Amino acid sequence: MNVDRILQALNKAEVDYLLIGGMNFLLNHKPELTFDVDVWVEDREENLNRLNHALQDLDAAWGATEDAWAPVPPDPSWLKTQSLFCLSSSSGALDIFRQVLGMEDRYDECREAAPIKTTGSGIAYRSLSDRHMLECQLALPAEEQKASRIQVLRRALDGNSSPS
Amino acid sequence: MSSTAKSREESKRDQAWNPRQRWLVLQETITWAEAQLPYADRRNRPRLPKKRIDSKRKGQHAESLG
């Protein structure tokens, strides 16, 4: 997977997004087995249009069913049919979230708290903050929560809040 | 959006994706993730004596503190 290439395409199309999930955790804390890039996008029409351009640039494919799997169409209206899409692309698996479980209607707040960081190769991305990553984990059903991730995030947050 | 919806979407992608391409992508992901780590924390690197690894780690930490 070329994660840099995915982030570059989103940046080039000026998509308003936050990197979330395992890849965001991997880049900010420690390696974790993850095979897709999770991106939470601002759910506004103009942004979804820009996102569709980026997805075309990445040769992304999606289908309402397996049989209907095809390159994403030029008309971005398909992006309004669901709140989550798992796509394939020439640069790897990409999950697009218009809404994140437990964080409904909180995109603007999370974006404000999200630092801009760079990958090891110097590609910029906006990273969901540790506090909000932890909230996302805790919003999941207990059996789907990742205990090790929660532990690392709690430790990182305690470290930041302790008096120096 | 529920976690079941995510599993359903992922499973659909897995079925639709060409297995050869998916495998190439997985290999590239592992390589990329490894490259994001500081040198001393990488798994597939020439082994160095522990002392030298520790000093490399300290050096990187000092650099990151600016």
CSV table of C-alpha atoms in Angstrom, one decimal:
chain,number,residue,atom,x,y,z
A,1,MET,CA,0.0,0.0,0.0
A,2,ASN,CA,1.2,3.4,-0.8
A,3,VAL,CA,-0.2,5.4,2.1
A,4,ASP,CA,1.7,8.5,1.1
A,5,ARG,CA,0.1,8.4,-2.3
A,6,ILE,CA,-3.4,8.2,-0.8
A,7,LEU,CA,-2.7,11.2,1.5
A,8,GLN,CA,-1.1,13.1,-1.4
A,9,ALA,CA,-4.2,12.6,-3.6
A,10,LEU,CA,-6.5,13.8,-0.8
A,11,ASN,CA,-4.3,16.8,-0.2
A,12,LYS,CA,-4.0,17.6,-3.9
A,13,ALA,CA,-7.8,17.6,-4.3
A,14,GLU,CA,-8.0,19.8,-1.1
A,15,VAL,CA,-10.2,17.3,0.7
A,16,ASP,CA,-11.1,18.2,4.2
A,17,TYR,CA,-10.3,15.0,6.1
A,18,LEU,CA,-8.9,13.5,9.3
A,19,LEU,CA,-6.7,10.4,9.3
A,20,ILE,CA,-8.3,8.0,11.9
A,21,GLY,CA,-8.0,4.3,12.8
A,22,GLY,CA,-5.1,2.0,12.9
A,23,MET,CA,-2.9,3.9,10.4
A,24,ASN,CA,-3.2,7.1,12.5
A,25,PHE,CA,-2.3,5.1,15.6
A,26,LEU,CA,0.6,3.5,13.9
A,27,LEU,CA,2.0,6.8,12.7
A,28,ASN,CA,1.7,8.5,16.1
A,29,HIS,CA,2.3,5.7,18.6
A,30,LYS,CA,3.4,2.2,17.7
A,31,PRO,CA,3.2,-0.4,14.9
A,32,GLU,CA,-0.1,-2.2,14.8
A,33,LEU,CA,-1.2,-4.6,12.1
A,34,THR,CA,-3.5,-2.6,9.8
A,35,PHE,CA,-4.1,-3.0,6.2
A,36,ASP,CA,-6.3,0.0,5.3
A,37,VAL,CA,-6.3,3.7,5.5
A,38,ASP,CA,-9.3,5.1,7.4
A,39,VAL,CA,-10.3,8.6,6.6
A,40,TRP,CA,-13.1,10.7,8.2
A,41,VAL,CA,-14.3,13.3,5.7
A,42,GLU,CA,-16.2,16.5,6.3
A,43,ASP,CA,-19.7,15.6,5.2
A,44,ARG,CA,-20.5,18.6,2.9
A,45,GLU,CA,-21.3,18.5,-0.7
A,46,GLU,CA,-18.3,20.5,-2.0
A,47,ASN,CA,-16.0,18.3,0.0
A,48,LEU,CA,-17.5,15.1,-1.3
A,49,ASN,CA,-17.0,16.5,-4.8
A,50,ARG,CA,-13.4,17.0,-4.1
A,51,LEU,CA,-13.1,13.6,-2.5
A,52,ASN,CA,-14.6,12.0,-5.6
A,53,HIS,CA,-11.8,13.7,-7.7
A,54,ALA,CA,-9.2,12.3,-5.3
A,55,LEU,CA,-10.7,8.8,-5.5
A,56,GLN,CA,-10.7,8.9,-9.3
A,57,ASP,CA,-7.1,10.0,-9.2
A,58,LEU,CA,-6.3,6.9,-7.0
A,59,ASP,CA,-8.2,4.6,-9.4
A,60,ALA,CA,-10.5,3.7,-6.5
A,61,ALA,CA,-13.3,1.1,-7.0
A,62,TRP,CA,-16.4,0.5,-5.1
A,63,GLY,CA,-19.8,-1.2,-5.6
A,64,ALA,CA,-23.1,-1.4,-3.9
A,65,THR,CA,-22.7,-5.2,-4.3
A,66,GLU,CA,-19.7,-7.4,-5.2
A,67,ASP,CA,-21.1,-7.8,-8.7
A,68,ALA,CA,-21.4,-4.1,-9.1
A,69,TRP,CA,-17.8,-3.4,-8.2
A,70,ALA,CA,-16.4,-0.9,-10.6
A,71,PRO,CA,-14.2,2.3,-10.8
A,72,VAL,CA,-15.9,5.2,-8.9
A,73,PRO,CA,-18.0,7.2,-11.3
A,74,PRO,CA,-17.4,10.9,-12.2
A,75,ASP,CA,-20.8,11.8,-10.6
A,76,PRO,CA,-20.1,12.1,-6.8
A,77,SER,CA,-23.8,11.4,-5.8
A,78,TRP,CA,-22.9,7.8,-4.9
A,79,LEU,CA,-21.0,9.1,-1.9
A,80,LYS,CA,-24.3,10.1,-0.4
A,81,THR,CA,-25.8,6.6,-0.5
A,82,GLN,CA,-24.0,5.3,2.7
A,83,SER,CA,-22.2,6.7,5.7
A,84,LEU,CA,-19.2,4.3,5.2
A,85,PHE,CA,-17.4,3.0,2.1
A,86,CYS,CA,-14.7,0.4,2.0
A,87,LEU,CA,-12.9,0.9,-1.4
A,88,SER,CA,-10.0,-0.7,-3.2
A,89,SER,CA,-7.5,1.4,-5.0
A,90,SER,CA,-4.2,1.1,-6.9
A,91,SER,CA,-2.5,2.4,-3.7
A,92,GLY,CA,-4.3,0.1,-1.2
A,93,ALA,CA,-7.5,-0.3,0.8
A,94,LEU,CA,-9.2,2.9,1.7
A,95,ASP,CA,-12.1,3.3,4.1
A,96,ILE,CA,-14.1,6.5,3.9
A,97,PHE,CA,-16.3,7.6,6.8
A,98,ARG,CA,-18.9,10.3,6.5
A,99,GLN,CA,-19.8,9.5,10.1
A,100,VAL,CA,-17.8,7.9,12.9
A,101,LEU,CA,-19.5,5.7,15.5
A,102,GLY,CA,-19.9,7.6,18.7
A,103,MET,CA,-18.6,10.9,17.2
A,104,GLU,CA,-21.8,11.9,15.3
A,105,ASP,CA,-21.9,15.6,14.3
A,106,ARG,CA,-18.5,16.2,16.0
A,107,TYR,CA,-16.3,16.6,12.9
A,108,ASP,CA,-15.7,20.3,13.3
A,109,GLU,CA,-14.7,19.9,17.0
A,110,CYS,CA,-12.4,17.0,16.2
A,111,ARG,CA,-10.9,18.8,13.2
A,112,GLU,CA,-10.1,21.8,15.5
A,113,ALA,CA,-8.2,19.5,17.9
A,114,ALA,CA,-6.4,17.6,15.2
A,115,PRO,CA,-2.8,18.4,14.7
A,116,ILE,CA,-1.2,18.5,11.2
A,117,LYS,CA,1.5,16.0,11.1
A,118,THR,CA,3.8,14.4,8.4
A,119,THR,CA,4.5,10.8,7.5
A,120,GLY,CA,8.1,9.5,7.6
A,121,SER,CA,8.3,10.5,3.9
A,122,GLY,CA,7.2,14.1,4.7
A,123,ILE,CA,3.6,13.9,3.5
A,124,ALA,CA,1.2,16.1,5.5
A,125,TYR,CA,-2.0,14.8,7.0
A,126,ARG,CA,-4.5,15.9,9.7
A,127,SER,CA,-4.4,13.4,12.5
A,128,LEU,CA,-7.3,12.7,14.8
A,129,SER,CA,-6.1,13.6,18.3
A,130,ASP,CA,-5.3,11.0,20.9
A,131,ARG,CA,-8.2,12.2,23.1
A,132,HIS,CA,-10.7,11.7,20.2
A,133,MET,CA,-9.0,8.4,19.1
A,134,LEU,CA,-9.6,7.1,22.6
A,135,GLU,CA,-13.3,8.3,22.5
A,136,CYS,CA,-13.7,6.4,19.2
A,137,GLN,CA,-12.3,3.2,20.8
A,138,LEU,CA,-14.5,3.5,23.8
A,139,ALA,CA,-17.6,4.0,21.6
A,140,LEU,CA,-17.1,0.6,20.1
A,141,PRO,CA,-18.9,-2.5,21.5
A,142,ALA,CA,-16.7,-4.0,24.2
A,143,GLU,CA,-15.7,-7.0,22.1
A,144,GLU,CA,-14.4,-4.8,19.3
A,145,GLN,CA,-12.3,-2.5,21.4
A,146,LYS,CA,-8.6,-2.8,21.1
A,147,ALA,CA,-7.3,-3.0,24.6
A,148,SER,CA,-3.6,-2.4,23.7
A,149,ARG,CA,-4.5,0.8,21.8
A,150,ILE,CA,-6.7,2.1,24.6
A,151,GLN,CA,-3.8,1.5,27.1
A,152,VAL,CA,-1.3,3.3,24.9
A,153,LEU,CA,-3.6,6.2,24.3
A,154,ARG,CA,-4.5,6.5,28.0
A,155,ARG,CA,-0.8,6.5,28.9
A,156,ALA,CA,-0.1,9.2,26.3
A,157,LEU,CA,-2.9,11.4,27.5
A,158,ASP,CA,-1.9,10.9,31.2
A,159,GLY,CA,1.7,11.9,30.2
A,160,ASN,CA,0.5,15.1,28.5
A,161,SER,CA,-1.7,16.1,31.4
A,162,SER,CA,0.8,15.4,34.2
A,163,PRO,CA,2.4,18.5,35.7
A,164,SER,CA,5.9,19.1,34.5
B,1,MET,CA,-23.0,3.7,11.1
B,2,SER,CA,-22.6,0.4,13.0
B,3,SER,CA,-19.6,-1.9,13.3
B,4,THR,CA,-21.7,-4.6,11.5
B,5,ALA,CA,-22.0,-2.2,8.5
B,6,LYS,CA,-18.2,-1.9,8.4
B,7,SER,CA,-17.7,-5.7,8.5
B,8,ARG,CA,-20.2,-6.0,5.7
B,9,GLU,CA,-18.4,-3.4,3.6
B,10,GLU,CA,-15.0,-4.9,4.2
B,11,SER,CA,-16.2,-8.4,3.3
B,12,LYS,CA,-17.6,-7.1,0.1
B,13,ARG,CA,-14.3,-5.4,-0.8
B,14,ASP,CA,-12.4,-8.6,0.0
B,15,GLN,CA,-14.6,-10.6,-2.4
B,16,ALA,CA,-14.4,-8.1,-5.2
B,17,TRP,CA,-10.7,-7.4,-5.0
B,18,ASN,CA,-8.3,-9.3,-7.3
B,19,PRO,CA,-6.4,-11.6,-4.9
B,20,ARG,CA,-3.1,-11.0,-6.6
B,21,GLN,CA,-3.4,-7.2,-6.3
B,22,ARG,CA,-4.6,-7.5,-2.7
B,23,TRP,CA,-1.5,-9.6,-1.8
B,24,LEU,CA,0.8,-7.0,-3.4
B,25,VAL,CA,-0.9,-4.3,-1.5
B,26,LEU,CA,-0.5,-6.2,1.8
B,27,GLN,CA,3.2,-6.6,1.2
B,28,GLU,CA,3.7,-3.0,0.4
B,29,THR,CA,1.8,-2.0,3.5
B,30,ILE,CA,4.1,-3.9,5.7
B,31,THR,CA,7.2,-2.4,4.1
B,32,TRP,CA,5.7,1.1,4.3
B,33,ALA,CA,4.7,0.7,8.0
B,34,GLU,CA,8.2,-0.6,8.8
B,35,ALA,CA,9.8,2.5,7.1
B,36,GLN,CA,7.8,4.8,9.3
B,37,LEU,CA,9.6,3.5,12.4
B,38,PRO,CA,12.8,5.0,13.8
B,39,TYR,CA,15.8,3.0,12.5
B,40,ALA,CA,16.5,1.4,15.9
B,41,ASP,CA,12.9,0.0,16.2
B,42,ARG,CA,12.8,-1.6,12.8
B,43,ARG,CA,12.6,-5.4,12.7
B,44,ASN,CA,14.3,-6.1,9.4
B,45,ARG,CA,17.6,-4.3,9.9
B,46,PRO,CA,21.2,-5.4,10.3
B,47,ARG,CA,21.7,-6.3,14.0
B,48,LEU,CA,23.8,-3.8,15.9
B,49,PRO,CA,25.2,-4.2,19.3
B,50,LYS,CA,22.7,-3.1,22.0
B,51,LYS,CA,24.8,-0.2,23.1
B,52,ARG,CA,24.9,1.3,19.7
B,53,ILE,CA,21.1,0.9,19.3
B,54,ASP,CA,20.5,2.7,22.6
B,55,SER,CA,22.8,5.5,21.6
B,56,LYS,CA,21.0,5.8,18.2
B,57,ARG,CA,17.6,5.9,20.1
B,58,LYS,CA,18.9,8.7,22.3
B,59,GLY,CA,20.2,10.6,19.3
B,60,GLN,CA,16.8,10.4,17.6
B,61,HIS,CA,15.0,11.5,20.7
B,62,ALA,CA,17.3,14.5,21.1
B,63,GLU,CA,16.7,15.4,17.4
B,64,SER,CA,12.9,15.2,17.9
B,65,LEU,CA,13.1,17.5,20.8
B,66,GLY,CA,14.8,20.0,18.5
